[in-house]
Amino acid sequence: MKVVVLSFAHVHAAAYLTLLRDLPGVEVIGSDPDTALAAPGETRGRAFAEGHGVRYAETYEEAFAWGPDAVIVCSENARHRPLVELAAAHRVDVLCEKPLATTVADGEAMVAACRAAGVRLAVAFPVRFSPAYAAVKRAVAAGDTGRVLTVSGANNGHMPTRARRWFADPELAGGGALMDHTVHIADLLDDLFAARAVEVYAQTNNLLYEGEVTAETSGLVTVVYDNDTVATIDCSWSHPRSHPAWGGLEMTLVGEHATLEMDAFDQKVHGHSERHGRALELPFGVDLDAAMLRAFLYGPGPDGMAVADGEGGLRTLRIVAAAYASARTGAPVAVAGT
């Protein structure tokens, strides 16, 4: 199977290249011709590919001429649409980094292009492959919780500009922390419920890292679903630079009969390094990116979890769009398309 990683702008490009390189039966190449957008000191292009032991195509046209079976789009958020449409034009299945796009109009065009071309459009939401989430999903499906009344979720992390500065560029990223982190929990709830989001209320600020970036660095989003479940999502870049982990995702579901708590990334050994004078976290367990890539390339695994499709990615994008509108107006906003 031939797979191309299109653009190295996203921080996850490195993991995808490495995982695909080491996956039996898979050939991978990378292509990242749009390096002019890279900030000073950021490694992109051929040097990045060679650093990960992967062959390189100088242009996207050369990459598609190789005849890939699938592509993974890892560009800046605002540049997802042209690459997804390019994949659709070549009749190649595509996994697009999250969020699907920076505008609902772009997301709708991407879904339509892939549908018309008869190719799969998937969105990179690896957290749904967490064993912790699988346990929550089983419990809800079995009726152990009864009706889910409320959900409280937090997807916090470092401000990602240390790795790629475009994450805090509203033009390239589509926003800041709200755009970056709301979608993971919104995707879990999209998978968990048959319900759809109908209204969103959100507040944001950039008191964290004030003066360093113009994009919002903190946010709290409240989502009302048509089954009367109310969810809150803390989407802030609130981990200090000294924190040993890049980020995390936690969620609490309160049901009529039980309360469930999950931590998607706490398969770790925690400790302290006397040599380095700081806390350490050593992860173990499931590699969520690897599980997601296998599901994209080969289909659902033993637990039946599939990658999020373009329609699901579009639903989460509509929640984000409503959240930004609410933050601007200070009032609840209806979710379009529901």
XYZ file of C-alpha atoms in Angstrom:
338
model
C 0.000 0.000 0.000
C 1.330 3.422 -0.983
C 0.668 6.401 1.312
C 1.718 10.045 0.929
C 1.889 12.596 3.737
C 1.008 15.959 2.182
C 2.690 18.870 4.002
C 4.693 18.743 7.220
C 3.116 21.847 8.736
C 1.228 19.974 11.458
C 3.073 18.649 14.512
C 1.555 15.199 13.908
C 3.302 14.828 10.548
C 6.414 13.485 12.278
C 4.500 10.714 14.054
C 2.599 9.746 10.912
C 5.773 9.501 8.831
C 7.478 7.345 11.454
C 4.498 5.060 12.042
C 3.850 4.552 8.329
C 7.546 3.987 7.642
C 7.557 1.116 10.151
C 4.179 -0.390 9.229
C 4.553 -3.718 7.374
C 3.203 -3.680 3.838
C 3.193 0.124 3.600
C 5.393 2.373 1.477
C 5.388 6.037 2.465
C 6.735 9.233 0.956
C 6.335 12.835 2.055
C 5.844 16.062 0.144
C 6.079 19.551 1.631
C 6.691 22.139 -1.083
C 4.965 25.011 0.746
C 7.808 25.691 3.163
C 7.693 29.465 2.668
C 5.093 29.625 5.442
C 7.421 27.979 7.949
C 8.636 30.228 10.764
C 12.384 30.774 11.178
C 14.037 27.771 12.772
C 11.280 25.297 11.892
C 12.452 22.236 9.954
C 10.267 21.406 6.958
C 10.623 19.990 3.456
C 13.257 17.488 2.372
C 15.323 17.844 5.548
C 12.291 16.877 7.634
C 11.556 13.802 5.512
C 15.175 12.658 5.515
C 15.319 13.171 9.276
C 12.524 10.614 9.594
C 13.983 8.172 7.079
C 11.290 8.768 4.456
C 11.535 9.380 0.703
C 10.597 12.851 -0.508
C 8.637 14.254 -3.454
C 9.474 17.835 -4.412
C 5.917 18.648 -5.543
C 2.411 17.402 -4.847
C 2.116 16.532 -8.545
C 5.142 14.243 -8.216
C 3.614 12.682 -5.108
C 0.355 11.850 -6.903
C 2.232 10.614 -9.980
C 3.700 7.917 -7.683
C 0.185 6.405 -7.562
C -0.727 6.496 -3.871
C -3.584 4.470 -2.439
C -4.160 7.033 0.310
C -2.926 10.429 1.449
C -2.757 12.190 4.800
C -3.168 15.970 4.824
C -1.033 17.686 7.470
C -1.033 21.268 6.215
C -2.039 24.403 8.090
C -5.782 24.293 8.821
C -6.631 26.958 6.246
C -4.874 24.945 3.531
C -6.762 21.673 4.069
C -9.371 22.287 1.388
C -7.126 22.527 -1.697
C -5.184 19.401 -0.715
C -8.319 17.379 0.024
C -9.829 18.491 -3.275
C -6.571 17.545 -5.019
C -6.820 14.058 -3.516
C -10.452 13.811 -4.634
C -9.481 14.857 -8.162
C -6.950 11.990 -8.236
C -9.530 9.524 -6.799
C -7.398 8.871 -3.706
C -8.750 8.258 -0.176
C -7.737 10.990 2.250
C -7.241 11.358 6.003
C -7.304 15.053 6.909
C -5.866 16.485 10.096
C -8.351 18.075 12.444
C -10.179 20.408 12.321
C -11.645 19.552 8.933
C -11.343 23.187 7.820
C -11.423 26.728 9.177
C -14.840 27.571 7.725
C -18.043 25.593 7.349
C -18.162 26.511 3.662
C -14.741 24.929 3.079
C -15.738 21.847 5.054
C -18.924 21.421 3.032
C -16.964 21.769 -0.224
C -14.457 19.118 0.894
C -17.179 16.641 1.831
C -18.961 17.289 -1.462
C -15.776 16.866 -3.528
C -14.943 13.514 -1.960
C -18.513 12.283 -2.245
C -18.628 13.222 -5.942
C -15.298 11.492 -6.567
C -16.329 8.369 -4.660
C -13.369 8.528 -2.260
C -13.261 8.267 1.508
C -12.738 11.415 3.547
C -11.646 10.739 7.126
C -10.670 13.185 9.865
C -7.818 12.619 12.323
C -9.457 12.252 15.723
C -7.219 9.681 17.442
C -8.765 10.053 20.921
C -11.745 7.919 19.907
C -9.254 4.983 19.814
C -8.423 5.389 23.527
C -9.228 2.304 25.659
C -10.624 4.717 28.257
C -13.127 6.075 25.759
C -13.960 2.548 24.572
C -14.906 1.661 28.163
C -17.117 4.748 28.429
C -18.816 3.942 25.127
C -19.506 0.348 26.178
C -21.005 1.477 29.484
C -23.283 4.052 27.865
C -24.370 1.606 25.147
C -25.148 -1.045 27.783
C -27.379 1.382 29.657
C -25.192 1.435 32.768
C -25.417 5.218 33.026
C -29.029 5.606 32.030
C -29.651 8.785 30.083
C -26.554 10.987 30.032
C -27.491 14.308 31.620
C -24.283 16.310 31.497
C -20.715 15.978 30.237
C -17.738 17.938 31.490
C -14.646 17.723 29.306
C -11.213 19.314 29.293
C -8.714 19.172 26.445
C -5.801 21.239 27.717
C -2.201 21.488 26.608
C 0.840 23.598 25.902
C 0.475 26.507 23.554
C 1.734 24.682 20.436
C 3.700 27.584 18.970
C 6.963 26.146 20.262
C 6.679 23.434 17.611
C 4.743 25.264 14.879
C 3.988 28.973 15.216
C 1.088 28.968 12.766
C -1.169 27.362 15.396
C -1.684 30.821 16.922
C -2.071 32.598 13.565
C -5.833 33.202 13.160
C -5.530 33.291 9.371
C -3.737 29.953 9.017
C -5.248 28.155 12.024
C -8.739 29.638 11.874
C -8.416 30.804 15.476
C -6.516 29.640 18.531
C -7.208 27.263 21.403
C -10.945 27.048 20.683
C -10.302 25.859 17.126
C -7.472 23.557 18.209
C -9.022 21.742 21.159
C -12.829 21.896 21.079
C -13.112 19.363 18.270
C -11.625 16.329 20.050
C -14.312 16.181 22.751
C -16.999 17.255 20.289
C -15.991 14.265 18.140
C -16.236 11.848 21.068
C -19.754 13.067 21.816
C -20.653 12.897 18.121
C -19.614 9.237 18.183
C -21.206 8.525 21.567
C -24.675 9.952 20.932
C -27.156 9.689 18.124
C -28.025 13.222 19.227
C -26.890 16.381 17.427
C -25.690 19.708 18.813
C -28.330 22.437 18.554
C -26.946 25.415 20.515
C -23.559 26.672 21.692
C -22.453 29.311 24.189
C -18.768 30.167 24.491
C -16.376 32.584 26.146
C -12.717 33.062 25.254
C -9.761 35.250 26.192
C -6.004 35.369 25.748
C -4.986 36.227 29.300
C -2.675 33.231 29.136
C 0.328 34.341 27.041
C -1.188 37.831 26.757
C 0.835 39.964 24.392
C 2.608 36.935 22.949
C -0.154 35.974 20.506
C -3.370 37.577 19.277
C -5.395 34.337 19.074
C -7.436 33.162 22.044
C -5.488 30.919 24.420
C -8.378 29.994 26.745
C -11.952 29.007 26.151
C -15.001 27.410 27.708
C -17.685 26.050 25.375
C -21.158 24.876 26.402
C -23.030 22.681 23.930
C -26.708 21.706 24.152
C -27.774 18.557 22.284
C -31.186 17.641 20.960
C -31.444 14.837 23.552
C -31.166 17.552 26.271
C -27.612 16.577 27.246
C -25.487 19.613 28.121
C -21.715 19.421 27.638
C -18.991 21.844 28.679
C -15.570 21.803 27.020
C -12.489 23.515 28.445
C -10.324 23.948 25.352
C -7.500 26.056 26.828
C -3.772 26.081 26.141
C -3.308 26.159 29.905
C -0.379 23.814 30.528
C 2.709 25.790 31.516
C 5.850 25.272 29.489
C 7.357 23.427 32.468
C 4.590 20.784 32.447
C 5.990 17.309 31.654
C 3.135 16.441 29.267
C 2.167 18.245 26.068
C -1.479 17.998 27.046
C -4.327 15.712 27.962
C -8.012 14.969 27.613
C -10.355 14.179 30.473
C -14.106 13.742 30.472
C -16.780 13.127 33.089
C -20.263 11.913 32.122
C -23.102 12.210 34.638
C -26.001 9.875 33.952
C -29.250 9.033 35.664
C -27.703 5.906 37.237
C -23.942 6.382 37.233
C -21.084 8.812 36.711
C -18.183 7.851 34.437
C -14.742 9.432 34.379
C -12.060 8.949 31.728
C -8.526 10.162 31.098
C -7.461 9.424 27.538
C -3.718 9.822 28.103
C -2.986 8.681 31.657
C -1.335 5.375 30.717
C 1.898 6.711 32.211
C 4.436 6.119 34.923
C 4.864 9.348 36.877
C 8.097 10.282 38.616
C 10.753 12.912 39.218
C 14.215 13.243 37.712
C 16.893 14.250 40.225
C 19.344 14.693 37.354
C 17.131 17.131 35.454
C 15.291 18.561 38.453
C 11.821 18.130 36.970
C 8.815 15.849 36.857
C 8.808 12.996 34.340
C 6.034 11.054 32.640
C 6.824 7.811 30.810
C 3.898 6.730 28.595
C 2.970 3.133 27.861
C -0.003 1.346 26.383
C -1.915 2.054 23.185
C -0.492 4.415 20.564
C -3.648 6.260 19.520
C -2.140 7.615 16.297
C -1.085 4.110 15.275
C -4.547 2.709 16.001
C -6.143 5.490 13.975
C -3.828 4.961 10.994
C -4.511 1.216 10.974
C -8.265 1.847 11.054
C -7.953 4.322 8.176
C -5.855 1.990 6.036
C -7.386 -1.392 6.904
C -10.774 -0.741 8.506
C -12.059 -0.929 12.095
C -10.055 -2.961 14.584
C -11.272 -5.597 17.057
C -13.182 -3.015 19.096
C -15.090 -1.895 16.000
C -13.941 1.727 16.183
C -13.736 3.456 12.807
C -12.099 6.718 11.840
C -14.302 9.799 11.906
C -15.715 10.537 8.468
C -16.006 13.872 6.722
C -19.628 14.329 7.771
C -18.638 13.890 11.405
C -15.759 16.313 10.978
C -18.186 18.816 9.473
C -20.553 18.485 12.443
C -17.729 19.259 14.889
C -16.659 22.199 12.710
C -20.192 23.614 12.884
C -19.964 23.496 16.692
C -16.694 25.439 16.566
C -18.151 28.002 14.153
C -21.113 28.546 16.473
C -18.733 28.852 19.441
C -16.767 31.620 17.735
C -19.992 33.432 16.861
C -21.130 33.140 20.475
C -17.809 34.409 21.821
C -18.092 37.452 19.538
C -21.706 38.253 20.433
C -21.882 37.126 24.053
C -25.066 35.166 23.352
C -25.962 31.528 22.631
C -25.838 30.625 18.925
C -27.777 27.937 17.082
C -25.681 25.275 15.347
C -26.175 25.468 11.590
C -27.251 22.369 9.721
C -29.113 20.704 12.604
